[in-house]
PDB file of N, CA and C in Angstrom:
ATOM      1  N   MET D 766       0.837  -1.171   0.000  1.00 92.00           N
ATOM      2  CA  MET D 766       0.000   0.000   0.000  1.00 92.00           C
ATOM      3  C   MET D 766       0.889   1.245   0.000  1.00 92.00           C
ATOM      4  N   ILE D 767       0.447   2.249  -0.756  1.00 97.00           N
ATOM      5  CA  ILE D 767       1.176   3.507  -0.845  1.00 97.00           C
ATOM      6  C   ILE D 767       0.270   4.614  -0.320  1.00 97.00           C
ATOM      7  N   LYS D 768       0.835   5.410   0.590  1.00 97.00           N
ATOM      8  CA  LYS D 768       0.101   6.534   1.144  1.00 97.00           C
ATOM      9  C   LYS D 768       0.930   7.802   0.943  1.00 97.00           C
ATOM     10  N   THR D 769       0.284   8.939   1.091  1.00 97.00           N
ATOM     11  CA  THR D 769       1.002  10.206   1.081  1.00 97.00           C
ATOM     12  C   THR D 769       0.662  10.954   2.368  1.00 97.00           C
ATOM     13  N   LYS D 770       1.612  11.778   2.781  1.00 97.00           N
ATOM     14  CA  LYS D 770       1.408  12.488   4.043  1.00 97.00           C
ATOM     15  C   LYS D 770       2.369  13.673   4.107  1.00 97.00           C
ATOM     16  N   ARG D 771       1.902  14.747   4.682  1.00 97.00           N
ATOM     17  CA  ARG D 771       2.779  15.896   4.899  1.00 97.00           C
ATOM     18  C   ARG D 771       3.798  15.521   5.974  1.00 97.00           C
ATOM     19  N   VAL D 772       5.046  15.826   5.738  1.00 97.00           N
ATOM     20  CA  VAL D 772       6.135  15.418   6.619  1.00 97.00           C
ATOM     21  C   VAL D 772       5.981  15.994   8.024  1.00 97.00           C
ATOM     22  N   TYR D 773       5.243  17.081   8.160  1.00 97.00           N
ATOM     23  CA  TYR D 773       5.066  17.730   9.460  1.00 97.00           C
ATOM     24  C   TYR D 773       3.958  17.091  10.298  1.00 97.00           C
ATOM     25  N   GLU D 774       3.207  16.171   9.707  1.00 96.00           N
ATOM     26  CA  GLU D 774       2.185  15.447  10.467  1.00 96.00           C
ATOM     27  C   GLU D 774       2.876  14.413  11.350  1.00 96.00           C
ATOM     28  N   PRO D 775       2.256  14.066  12.489  1.00 94.00           N
ATOM     29  CA  PRO D 775       2.890  13.105  13.409  1.00 94.00           C
ATOM     30  C   PRO D 775       3.130  11.738  12.761  1.00 94.00           C
ATOM     31  N   LYS D 776       4.225  11.133  13.149  1.00 93.00           N
ATOM     32  CA  LYS D 776       4.561   9.781  12.699  1.00 93.00           C
ATOM     33  C   LYS D 776       3.602   8.795  13.358  1.00 93.00           C
ATOM     34  N   GLU D 777       3.114   7.832  12.559  1.00 94.00           N
ATOM     35  CA  GLU D 777       2.192   6.808  13.061  1.00 94.00           C
ATOM     36  C   GLU D 777       2.706   5.433  12.666  1.00 94.00           C
ATOM     37  N   GLU D 778       2.360   4.424  13.440  1.00 92.00           N
ATOM     38  CA  GLU D 778       2.781   3.058  13.117  1.00 92.00           C
ATOM     39  C   GLU D 778       2.275   2.612  11.758  1.00 92.00           C
ATOM     40  N   THR D 779       1.085   3.066  11.383  1.00 95.00           N
ATOM     41  CA  THR D 779       0.484   2.651  10.114  1.00 95.00           C
ATOM     42  C   THR D 779       1.174   3.277   8.903  1.00 95.00           C
ATOM     43  N   ASP D 780       2.119   4.198   9.138  1.00 96.00           N
ATOM     44  CA  ASP D 780       2.850   4.813   8.024  1.00 96.00           C
ATOM     45  C   ASP D 780       3.746   3.812   7.308  1.00 96.00           C
ATOM     46  N   GLY D 781       4.184   2.801   8.007  1.00 96.00           N
ATOM     47  CA  GLY D 781       5.142   1.877   7.411  1.00 96.00           C
ATOM     48  C   GLY D 781       6.463   2.589   7.174  1.00 96.00           C
ATOM     49  N   LEU D 782       7.062   2.352   6.023  1.00 97.00           N
ATOM     50  CA  LEU D 782       8.329   2.977   5.657  1.00 97.00           C
ATOM     51  C   LEU D 782       8.060   4.406   5.200  1.00 97.00           C
ATOM     52  N   ARG D 783       8.671   5.363   5.872  1.00 97.00           N
ATOM     53  CA  ARG D 783       8.443   6.781   5.574  1.00 97.00           C
ATOM     54  C   ARG D 783       9.539   7.287   4.632  1.00 97.00           C
ATOM     55  N   ILE D 784       9.125   7.705   3.424  1.00 97.00           N
ATOM     56  CA  ILE D 784      10.075   8.077   2.385  1.00 97.00           C
ATOM     57  C   ILE D 784       9.842   9.529   1.964  1.00 97.00           C
ATOM     58  N   LEU D 785      10.849  10.360   2.160  1.00 98.00           N
ATOM     59  CA  LEU D 785      10.779  11.745   1.725  1.00 98.00           C
ATOM     60  C   LEU D 785      11.038  11.804   0.226  1.00 98.00           C
ATOM     61  N   VAL D 786      10.132  12.432  -0.522  1.00 97.00           N
ATOM     62  CA  VAL D 786      10.260  12.477  -1.982  1.00 97.00           C
ATOM     63  C   VAL D 786      10.435  13.913  -2.496  1.00 97.00           C
ATOM     64  N   ASP D 787      10.912  14.796  -1.636  1.00 96.00           N
ATOM     65  CA  ASP D 787      11.224  16.172  -2.018  1.00 96.00           C
ATOM     66  C   ASP D 787      12.717  16.308  -2.265  1.00 96.00           C
ATOM     67  N   ARG D 788      13.070  17.269  -3.103  1.00 94.00           N
ATOM     68  CA  ARG D 788      14.479  17.510  -3.418  1.00 94.00           C
ATOM     69  C   ARG D 788      15.214  18.162  -2.247  1.00 94.00           C
ATOM     70  N   LEU D 789      14.501  18.990  -1.483  1.00 94.00           N
ATOM     71  CA  LEU D 789      15.111  19.707  -0.359  1.00 94.00           C
ATOM     72  C   LEU D 789      14.645  19.115   0.962  1.00 94.00           C
ATOM     73  N   TRP D 790      15.555  19.102   1.938  1.00 96.00           N
ATOM     74  CA  TRP D 790      15.199  18.609   3.272  1.00 96.00           C
ATOM     75  C   TRP D 790      14.270  19.628   3.932  1.00 96.00           C
ATOM     76  N   PRO D 791      13.161  19.165   4.521  1.00 96.00           N
ATOM     77  CA  PRO D 791      12.207  20.096   5.131  1.00 96.00           C
ATOM     78  C   PRO D 791      12.753  20.744   6.403  1.00 96.00           C
ATOM     79  N   ARG D 792      12.503  22.009   6.523  1.00 95.00           N
ATOM     80  CA  ARG D 792      12.975  22.798   7.664  1.00 95.00           C
ATOM     81  C   ARG D 792      12.424  22.248   8.973  1.00 95.00           C
ATOM     82  N   GLY D 793      13.308  22.058   9.941  1.00 95.00           N
ATOM     83  CA  GLY D 793      12.892  21.671  11.281  1.00 95.00           C
ATOM     84  C   GLY D 793      12.597  20.193  11.493  1.00 95.00           C
ATOM     85  N   ILE D 794      12.822  19.354  10.487  1.00 95.00           N
ATOM     86  CA  ILE D 794      12.533  17.920  10.608  1.00 95.00           C
ATOM     87  C   ILE D 794      13.817  17.170  10.947  1.00 95.00           C
ATOM     88  N   LYS D 795      13.748  16.370  11.995  1.00 94.00           N
ATOM     89  CA  LYS D 795      14.901  15.567  12.402  1.00 94.00           C
ATOM     90  C   LYS D 795      14.980  14.301  11.542  1.00 94.00           C
ATOM     91  N   LYS D 796      16.173  13.819  11.367  1.00 93.00           N
ATOM     92  CA  LYS D 796      16.402  12.653  10.501  1.00 93.00           C
ATOM     93  C   LYS D 796      15.696  11.387  10.983  1.00 93.00           C
ATOM     94  N   ASP D 797      15.424  11.276  12.282  1.00 91.00           N
ATOM     95  CA  ASP D 797      14.767  10.069  12.791  1.00 91.00           C
ATOM     96  C   ASP D 797      13.271  10.014  12.448  1.00 91.00           C
ATOM     97  N   LYS D 798      12.736  11.050  11.837  1.00 93.00           N
ATOM     98  CA  LYS D 798      11.327  11.071  11.429  1.00 93.00           C
ATOM     99  C   LYS D 798      11.136  10.508  10.021  1.00 93.00           C
ATOM    100  N   ILE D 799      12.260  10.258   9.337  1.00 96.00           N
ATOM    101  CA  ILE D 799      12.226   9.805   7.947  1.00 96.00           C
ATOM    102  C   ILE D 799      13.131   8.586   7.800  1.00 96.00           C
ATOM    103  N   ASP D 800      12.622   7.543   7.144  1.00 96.00           N
ATOM    104  CA  ASP D 800      13.404   6.318   6.966  1.00 96.00           C
ATOM    105  C   ASP D 800      14.320   6.369   5.741  1.00 96.00           C
ATOM    106  N   LEU D 801      13.863   7.036   4.693  1.00 96.00           N
ATOM    107  CA  LEU D 801      14.596   7.044   3.428  1.00 96.00           C
ATOM    108  C   LEU D 801      14.322   8.363   2.720  1.00 96.00           C
ATOM    109  N   TRP D 802      15.363   8.933   2.121  1.00 97.00           N
ATOM    110  CA  TRP D 802      15.207  10.178   1.370  1.00 97.00           C
ATOM    111  C   TRP D 802      15.578   9.903  -0.077  1.00 97.00           C
ATOM    112  N   LEU D 803      14.596   9.992  -0.964  1.00 95.00           N
ATOM    113  CA  LEU D 803      14.825   9.775  -2.393  1.00 95.00           C
ATOM    114  C   LEU D 803      14.693  11.106  -3.123  1.00 95.00           C
ATOM    115  N   LYS D 804      15.663  11.986  -2.932  1.00 94.00           N
ATOM    116  CA  LYS D 804      15.567  13.309  -3.540  1.00 94.00           C
ATOM    117  C   LYS D 804      15.664  13.246  -5.063  1.00 94.00           C
ATOM    118  N   GLY D 805      16.274  12.196  -5.582  1.00 94.00           N
ATOM    119  CA  GLY D 805      16.383  12.055  -7.031  1.00 94.00           C
ATOM    120  C   GLY D 805      15.070  11.755  -7.724  1.00 94.00           C
ATOM    121  N   ILE D 806      14.067  11.368  -6.969  1.00 96.00           N
ATOM    122  CA  ILE D 806      12.749  11.056  -7.546  1.00 96.00           C
ATOM    123  C   ILE D 806      11.885  12.318  -7.651  1.00 96.00           C
ATOM    124  N   ALA D 807      12.314  13.392  -7.001  1.00 96.00           N
ATOM    125  CA  ALA D 807      11.557  14.651  -7.002  1.00 96.00           C
ATOM    126  C   ALA D 807      11.579  15.279  -8.396  1.00 96.00           C
ATOM    127  N   PRO D 808      10.619  16.146  -8.672  1.00 96.00           N
ATOM    128  CA  PRO D 808      10.632  16.838  -9.970  1.00 96.00           C
ATOM    129  C   PRO D 808      11.882  17.698 -10.126  1.00 96.00           C
ATOM    130  N   SER D 809      12.295  17.886 -11.362  1.00 95.00           N
ATOM    131  CA  SER D 809      13.440  18.753 -11.636  1.00 95.00           C
ATOM    132  C   SER D 809      13.104  20.179 -11.197  1.00 95.00           C
ATOM    133  N   ASP D 810      14.140  20.988 -11.034  1.00 93.00           N
ATOM    134  CA  ASP D 810      13.914  22.395 -10.675  1.00 93.00           C
ATOM    135  C   ASP D 810      13.030  23.080 -11.714  1.00 93.00           C
ATOM    136  N   GLU D 811      13.251  22.758 -12.979  1.00 95.00           N
ATOM    137  CA  GLU D 811      12.473  23.364 -14.064  1.00 95.00           C
ATOM    138  C   GLU D 811      10.977  23.067 -13.894  1.00 95.00           C
ATOM    139  N   VAL D 812      10.631  21.811 -13.643  1.00 96.00           N
ATOM    140  CA  VAL D 812       9.220  21.424 -13.498  1.00 96.00           C
ATOM    141  C   VAL D 812       8.644  21.972 -12.198  1.00 96.00           C
ATOM    142  N   ARG D 813       9.435  21.938 -11.143  1.00 92.00           N
ATOM    143  CA  ARG D 813       8.970  22.473  -9.860  1.00 92.00           C
ATOM    144  C   ARG D 813       8.680  23.965  -9.965  1.00 92.00           C
ATOM    145  N   LYS D 814       9.580  24.705 -10.585  1.00 93.00           N
ATOM    146  CA  LYS D 814       9.384  26.151 -10.749  1.00 93.00           C
ATOM    147  C   LYS D 814       8.193  26.436 -11.660  1.00 93.00           C
ATOM    148  N   PHE D 815       8.026  25.613 -12.701  1.00 94.00           N
ATOM    149  CA  PHE D 815       6.875  25.775 -13.585  1.00 94.00           C
ATOM    150  C   PHE D 815       5.574  25.712 -12.778  1.00 94.00           C
ATOM    151  N   TYR D 816       5.458  24.718 -11.917  1.00 93.00           N
ATOM    152  CA  TYR D 816       4.235  24.556 -11.122  1.00 93.00           C
ATOM    153  C   TYR D 816       4.063  25.712 -10.140  1.00 93.00           C
ATOM    154  N   HIS D 817       5.158  26.111  -9.515  1.00 90.00           N
ATOM    155  CA  HIS D 817       5.101  27.206  -8.550  1.00 90.00           C
ATOM    156  C   HIS D 817       4.587  28.493  -9.216  1.00 90.00           C
ATOM    157  N   GLU D 818       5.022  28.732 -10.440  1.00 93.00           N
ATOM    158  CA  GLU D 818       4.640  29.954 -11.142  1.00 93.00           C
ATOM    159  C   GLU D 818       3.265  29.854 -11.803  1.00 93.00           C
ATOM    160  N   SER D 819       2.939  28.696 -12.374  1.00 93.00           N
ATOM    161  CA  SER D 819       1.694  28.574 -13.140  1.00 93.00           C
ATOM    162  C   SER D 819       0.496  28.123 -12.310  1.00 93.00           C
ATOM    163  N   LYS D 820       0.750  27.347 -11.268  1.00 92.00           N
ATOM    164  CA  LYS D 820      -0.313  26.733 -10.453  1.00 92.00           C
ATOM    165  C   LYS D 820      -1.218  25.813 -11.289  1.00 92.00           C
ATOM    166  N   ASP D 821      -0.711  25.379 -12.443  1.00 95.00           N
ATOM    167  CA  ASP D 821      -1.464  24.481 -13.335  1.00 95.00           C
ATOM    168  C   ASP D 821      -1.078  23.038 -12.981  1.00 95.00           C
ATOM    169  N   PHE D 822      -1.875  22.417 -12.094  1.00 95.00           N
ATOM    170  CA  PHE D 822      -1.530  21.085 -11.598  1.00 95.00           C
ATOM    171  C   PHE D 822      -1.551  20.039 -12.698  1.00 95.00           C
ATOM    172  N   GLU D 823      -2.517  20.101 -13.600  1.00 96.00           N
ATOM    173  CA  GLU D 823      -2.595  19.088 -14.660  1.00 96.00           C
ATOM    174  C   GLU D 823      -1.366  19.148 -15.579  1.00 96.00           C
ATOM    175  N   ALA D 824      -0.916  20.351 -15.905  1.00 96.00           N
ATOM    176  CA  ALA D 824       0.288  20.489 -16.741  1.00 96.00           C
ATOM    177  C   ALA D 824       1.519  20.017 -15.964  1.00 96.00           C
ATOM    178  N   PHE D 825       1.584  20.363 -14.675  1.00 96.00           N
ATOM    179  CA  PHE D 825       2.682  19.900 -13.822  1.00 96.00           C
ATOM    180  C   PHE D 825       2.712  18.374 -13.785  1.00 96.00           C
ATOM    181  N   LYS D 826       1.547  17.789 -13.577  1.00 97.00           N
ATOM    182  CA  LYS D 826       1.438  16.325 -13.492  1.00 97.00           C
ATOM    183  C   LYS D 826       1.978  15.666 -14.762  1.00 97.00           C
ATOM    184  N   LYS D 827       1.579  16.200 -15.886  1.00 97.00           N
ATOM    185  CA  LYS D 827       2.023  15.644 -17.172  1.00 97.00           C
ATOM    186  C   LYS D 827       3.545  15.744 -17.315  1.00 97.00           C
ATOM    187  N   LYS D 828       4.107  16.910 -16.983  1.00 97.00           N
ATOM    188  CA  LYS D 828       5.558  17.112 -17.089  1.00 97.00           C
ATOM    189  C   LYS D 828       6.311  16.204 -16.115  1.00 97.00           C
ATOM    190  N   TYR D 829       5.791  16.082 -14.894  1.00 97.00           N
ATOM    191  CA  TYR D 829       6.464  15.258 -13.887  1.00 97.00           C
ATOM    192  C   TYR D 829       6.411  13.772 -14.264  1.00 97.00           C
ATOM    193  N   ILE D 830       5.294  13.314 -14.781  1.00 97.00           N
ATOM    194  CA  ILE D 830       5.191  11.906 -15.208  1.00 97.00           C
ATOM    195  C   ILE D 830       6.172  11.625 -16.343  1.00 97.00           C
ATOM    196  N   GLU D 831       6.340  12.576 -17.242  1.00 97.00           N
ATOM    197  CA  GLU D 831       7.334  12.398 -18.308  1.00 97.00           C
ATOM    198  C   GLU D 831       8.731  12.230 -17.715  1.00 97.00           C
ATOM    199  N   GLU D 832       9.032  12.986 -16.665  1.00 97.00           N
ATOM    200  CA  GLU D 832      10.332  12.817 -15.991  1.00 97.00           C
ATOM    201  C   GLU D 832      10.411  11.468 -15.291  1.00 97.00           C
ATOM    202  N   LEU D 833       9.329  11.062 -14.635  1.00 96.00           N
ATOM    203  CA  LEU D 833       9.333   9.786 -13.912  1.00 96.00           C
ATOM    204  C   LEU D 833       9.573   8.607 -14.845  1.00 96.00           C
ATOM    205  N   LYS D 834       9.083   8.695 -16.064  1.00 95.00           N
ATOM    206  CA  LYS D 834       9.270   7.616 -17.038  1.00 95.00           C
ATOM    207  C   LYS D 834      10.750   7.389 -17.347  1.00 95.00           C
ATOM    208  N   LYS D 835      11.568   8.405 -17.118  1.00 95.00           N
ATOM    209  CA  LYS D 835      13.001   8.325 -17.416  1.00 95.00           C
ATOM    210  C   LYS D 835      13.838   7.983 -16.185  1.00 95.00           C
ATOM    211  N   LYS D 836      13.199   7.906 -15.016  1.00 94.00           N
ATOM    212  CA  LYS D 836      13.929   7.649 -13.771  1.00 94.00           C
ATOM    213  C   LYS D 836      13.857   6.174 -13.391  1.00 94.00           C
ATOM    214  N   ASP D 837      14.847   5.751 -12.635  1.00 91.00           N
ATOM    215  CA  ASP D 837      14.883   4.377 -12.136  1.00 91.00           C
ATOM    216  C   ASP D 837      14.045   4.309 -10.855  1.00 91.00           C
ATOM    217  N   ILE D 838      12.890   3.702 -10.954  1.00 93.00           N
ATOM    218  CA  ILE D 838      11.985   3.624  -9.799  1.00 93.00           C
ATOM    219  C   ILE D 838      11.813   2.187  -9.304  1.00 93.00           C
ATOM    220  N   LYS D 839      12.692   1.298  -9.749  1.00 92.00           N
ATOM    221  CA  LYS D 839      12.589  -0.113  -9.361  1.00 92.00           C
ATOM    222  C   LYS D 839      12.624  -0.297  -7.846  1.00 92.00           C
ATOM    223  N   GLU D 840      13.547   0.394  -7.180  1.00 90.00           N
ATOM    224  CA  GLU D 840      13.675   0.268  -5.723  1.00 90.00           C
ATOM    225  C   GLU D 840      12.371   0.682  -5.033  1.00 90.00           C
ATOM    226  N   LEU D 841      11.803   1.772  -5.477  1.00 94.00           N
ATOM    227  CA  LEU D 841      10.562   2.268  -4.886  1.00 94.00           C
ATOM    228  C   LEU D 841       9.404   1.301  -5.136  1.00 94.00           C
ATOM    229  N   LEU D 842       9.333   0.739  -6.321  1.00 94.00           N
ATOM    230  CA  LEU D 842       8.292  -0.244  -6.630  1.00 94.00           C
ATOM    231  C   LEU D 842       8.437  -1.490  -5.761  1.00 94.00           C
ATOM    232  N   GLU D 843       9.663  -1.954  -5.585  1.00 93.00           N
ATOM    233  CA  GLU D 843       9.893  -3.131  -4.735  1.00 93.00           C
ATOM    234  C   GLU D 843       9.492  -2.856  -3.288  1.00 93.00           C
ATOM    235  N   LEU D 844       9.843  -1.682  -2.794  1.00 94.00           N
ATOM    236  CA  LEU D 844       9.457  -1.317  -1.432  1.00 94.00           C
ATOM    237  C   LEU D 844       7.940  -1.289  -1.291  1.00 94.00           C
ATOM    238  N   ALA D 845       7.262  -0.776  -2.290  1.00 94.00           N
ATOM    239  CA  ALA D 845       5.798  -0.691  -2.254  1.00 94.00           C
ATOM    240  C   ALA D 845       5.150  -2.076  -2.328  1.00 94.00           C
ATOM    241  N   LYS D 846       5.788  -3.002  -3.005  1.00 93.00           N
ATOM    242  CA  LYS D 846       5.255  -4.368  -3.094  1.00 93.00           C
ATOM    243  C   LYS D 846       5.388  -5.100  -1.765  1.00 93.00           C
ATOM    244  N   GLN D 847       6.447  -4.793  -1.016  1.00 91.00           N
ATOM    245  CA  GLN D 847       6.761  -5.538   0.198  1.00 91.00           C
ATOM    246  C   GLN D 847       6.230  -4.898   1.474  1.00 91.00           C
ATOM    247  N   ASN D 848       5.981  -3.600   1.459  1.00 90.00           N
ATOM    248  CA  ASN D 848       5.634  -2.872   2.676  1.00 90.00           C
ATOM    249  C   ASN D 848       4.567  -1.828   2.407  1.00 90.00           C
ATOM    250  N   THR D 849       4.009  -1.321   3.481  1.00 96.00           N
ATOM    251  CA  THR D 849       3.268  -0.071   3.388  1.00 96.00           C
ATOM    252  C   THR D 849       4.320   1.017   3.344  1.00 96.00           C
ATOM    253  N   ILE D 850       4.193   1.925   2.380  1.00 97.00           N
ATOM    254  CA  ILE D 850       5.107   3.054   2.323  1.00 97.00           C
ATOM    255  C   ILE D 850       4.292   4.342   2.352  1.00 97.00           C
ATOM    256  N   THR D 851       4.867   5.341   2.976  1.00 98.00           N
ATOM    257  CA  THR D 851       4.247   6.661   3.005  1.00 98.00           C
ATOM    258  C   THR D 851       5.205   7.636   2.343  1.00 98.00           C
ATOM    259  N   LEU D 852       4.739   8.254   1.263  1.00 98.00           N
ATOM    260  CA  LEU D 852       5.527   9.241   0.546  1.00 98.00           C
ATOM    261  C   LEU D 852       5.331  10.582   1.244  1.00 98.00           C
ATOM    262  N   LEU D 853       6.409  11.128   1.755  1.00 98.00           N
ATOM    263  CA  LEU D 853       6.349  12.357   2.538  1.00 98.00           C
ATOM    264  C   LEU D 853       6.703  13.566   1.687  1.00 98.00           C
ATOM    265  N   TYR D 854       6.000  14.655   1.929  1.00 97.00           N
ATOM    266  CA  TYR D 854       6.226  15.912   1.217  1.00 97.00           C
ATOM    267  C   TYR D 854       6.103  17.066   2.203  1.00 97.00           C
ATOM    268  N   ALA D 855       6.703  18.190   1.880  1.00 96.00           N
ATOM    269  CA  ALA D 855       6.669  19.355   2.771  1.00 96.00           C
ATOM    270  C   ALA D 855       5.616  20.381   2.356  1.00 96.00           C
ATOM    271  N   SER D 856       5.195  20.345   1.133  1.00 93.00           N
ATOM    272  CA  SER D 856       4.271  21.355   0.602  1.00 93.00           C
ATOM    273  C   SER D 856       2.988  21.479   1.422  1.00 93.00           C
ATOM    274  N   ARG D 857       2.480  22.687   1.472  1.00 92.00           N
ATOM    275  CA  ARG D 857       1.175  22.909   2.102  1.00 92.00           C
ATOM    276  C   ARG D 857       0.035  22.579   1.139  1.00 92.00           C
ATOM    277  N   GLU D 858       0.365  22.473  -0.127  1.00 89.00           N
ATOM    278  CA  GLU D 858      -0.628  22.193  -1.170  1.00 89.00           C
ATOM    279  C   GLU D 858      -0.994  20.706  -1.165  1.00 89.00           C
ATOM    280  N   ASN D 859      -2.281  20.426  -1.367  1.00 90.00           N
ATOM    281  CA  ASN D 859      -2.719  19.034  -1.484  1.00 90.00           C
ATOM    282  C   ASN D 859      -2.337  18.440  -2.830  1.00 90.00           C
ATOM    283  N   ASP D 860      -2.223  19.291  -3.836  1.00 93.00           N
ATOM    284  CA  ASP D 860      -1.755  18.854  -5.153  1.00 93.00           C
ATOM    285  C   ASP D 860      -0.252  19.061  -5.180  1.00 93.00           C
ATOM    286  N   ASN D 861       0.504  17.959  -5.166  1.00 95.00           N
ATOM    287  CA  ASN D 861       1.964  18.057  -5.075  1.00 95.00           C
ATOM    288  C   ASN D 861       2.612  16.845  -5.734  1.00 95.00           C
ATOM    289  N   ASN D 862       3.927  16.826  -5.744  1.00 96.00           N
ATOM    290  CA  ASN D 862       4.668  15.752  -6.412  1.00 96.00           C
ATOM    291  C   ASN D 862       4.421  14.378  -5.798  1.00 96.00           C
ATOM    292  N   ALA D 863       4.216  14.301  -4.486  1.00 97.00           N
ATOM    293  CA  ALA D 863       3.992  13.002  -3.841  1.00 97.00           C
ATOM    294  C   ALA D 863       2.682  12.378  -4.331  1.00 97.00           C
ATOM    295  N   VAL D 864       1.680  13.200  -4.542  1.00 97.00           N
ATOM    296  CA  VAL D 864       0.386  12.706  -5.034  1.00 97.00           C
ATOM    297  C   VAL D 864       0.544  12.150  -6.447  1.00 97.00           C
ATOM    298  N   VAL D 865       1.273  12.879  -7.281  1.00 97.00           N
ATOM    299  CA  VAL D 865       1.519  12.418  -8.657  1.00 97.00           C
ATOM    300  C   VAL D 865       2.325  11.123  -8.634  1.00 97.00           C
ATOM    301  N   LEU D 866       3.353  11.076  -7.818  1.00 98.00           N
ATOM    302  CA  LEU D 866       4.196   9.888  -7.719  1.00 98.00           C
ATOM    303  C   LEU D 866       3.383   8.681  -7.254  1.00 98.00           C
ATOM    304  N   LYS D 867       2.527   8.875  -6.267  1.00 97.00           N
ATOM    305  CA  LYS D 867       1.676   7.780  -5.782  1.00 97.00           C
ATOM    306  C   LYS D 867       0.776   7.266  -6.903  1.00 97.00           C
ATOM    307  N   GLU D 868       0.131   8.172  -7.621  1.00 97.00           N
ATOM    308  CA  GLU D 868      -0.739   7.764  -8.735  1.00 97.00           C
ATOM    309  C   GLU D 868       0.048   6.973  -9.774  1.00 97.00           C
ATOM    310  N   TYR D 869       1.239   7.441 -10.084  1.00 97.00           N
ATOM    311  CA  TYR D 869       2.081   6.779 -11.087  1.00 97.00           C
ATOM    312  C   TYR D 869       2.499   5.388 -10.616  1.00 97.00           C
ATOM    313  N   LEU D 870       2.946   5.281  -9.369  1.00 97.00           N
ATOM    314  CA  LEU D 870       3.342   3.981  -8.822  1.00 97.00           C
ATOM    315  C   LEU D 870       2.158   3.021  -8.750  1.00 97.00           C
ATOM    316  N   ASP D 871       1.013   3.508  -8.299  1.00 96.00           N
ATOM    317  CA  ASP D 871      -0.198   2.675  -8.252  1.00 96.00           C
ATOM    318  C   ASP D 871      -0.556   2.159  -9.640  1.00 96.00           C
ATOM    319  N   TRP D 872      -0.438   3.022 -10.640  1.00 95.00           N
ATOM    320  CA  TRP D 872      -0.758   2.644 -12.024  1.00 95.00           C
ATOM    321  C   TRP D 872       0.183   1.532 -12.500  1.00 95.00           C
ATOM    322  N   ILE D 873       1.471   1.679 -12.232  1.00 95.00           N
ATOM    323  CA  ILE D 873       2.454   0.662 -12.644  1.00 95.00           C
ATOM    324  C   ILE D 873       2.179  -0.655 -11.922  1.00 95.00           C
ATOM    325  N   LEU D 874       1.964  -0.595 -10.624  1.00 94.00           N
ATOM    326  CA  LEU D 874       1.715  -1.815  -9.843  1.00 94.00           C
ATOM    327  C   LEU D 874       0.434  -2.518 -10.304  1.00 94.00           C
ATOM    328  N   GLU D 875      -0.564  -1.762 -10.675  1.00 93.00           N
ATOM    329  CA  GLU D 875      -1.816  -2.352 -11.175  1.00 93.00           C
ATOM    330  C   GLU D 875      -1.563  -3.060 -12.509  1.00 93.00           C
ATOM    331  N   LYS D 876      -0.754  -2.442 -13.374  1.00 90.00           N
ATOM    332  CA  LYS D 876      -0.422  -3.046 -14.671  1.00 90.00           C
ATOM    333  C   LYS D 876       0.355  -4.342 -14.501  1.00 90.00           C
ATOM    334  N   GLN D 877       1.141  -4.452 -13.430  1.00 87.00           N
ATOM    335  CA  GLN D 877       1.983  -5.624 -13.214  1.00 87.00           C
ATOM    336  C   GLN D 877       1.203  -6.807 -12.681  1.00 87.00           C
ATOM    337  N   LYS D 878      -0.015  -6.596 -12.242  1.00 77.00           N
ATOM    338  CA  LYS D 878      -0.807  -7.702 -11.672  1.00 77.00           C
ATOM    339  C   LYS D 878      -1.233  -8.680 -12.724  1.00 77.00           C
TER     340      LYS D 878
END
């Protein structure tokens, strides 16, 4: 199972493996609150800045998925198959890279069944 959660929310047992999927470390968060940091899976600066400036989530989603298709996500897929994972993000926005990543991973895992 794959979940998403803001990194500033309290850690819970049901989170499973907590994976930060942002490029930058969130301010004020101690390392013991996060199990794994996959900053390379985050959107490029170009795509991140595009979303910040345009606020066009659908266009951001499309651009980010195109980047994800070129990234090695095997490790993340294996972790999701074996454990509950929670993709952590710092954004205050509900529409963010972790949500897109979760949708993409869920889609791939569904295709593999």
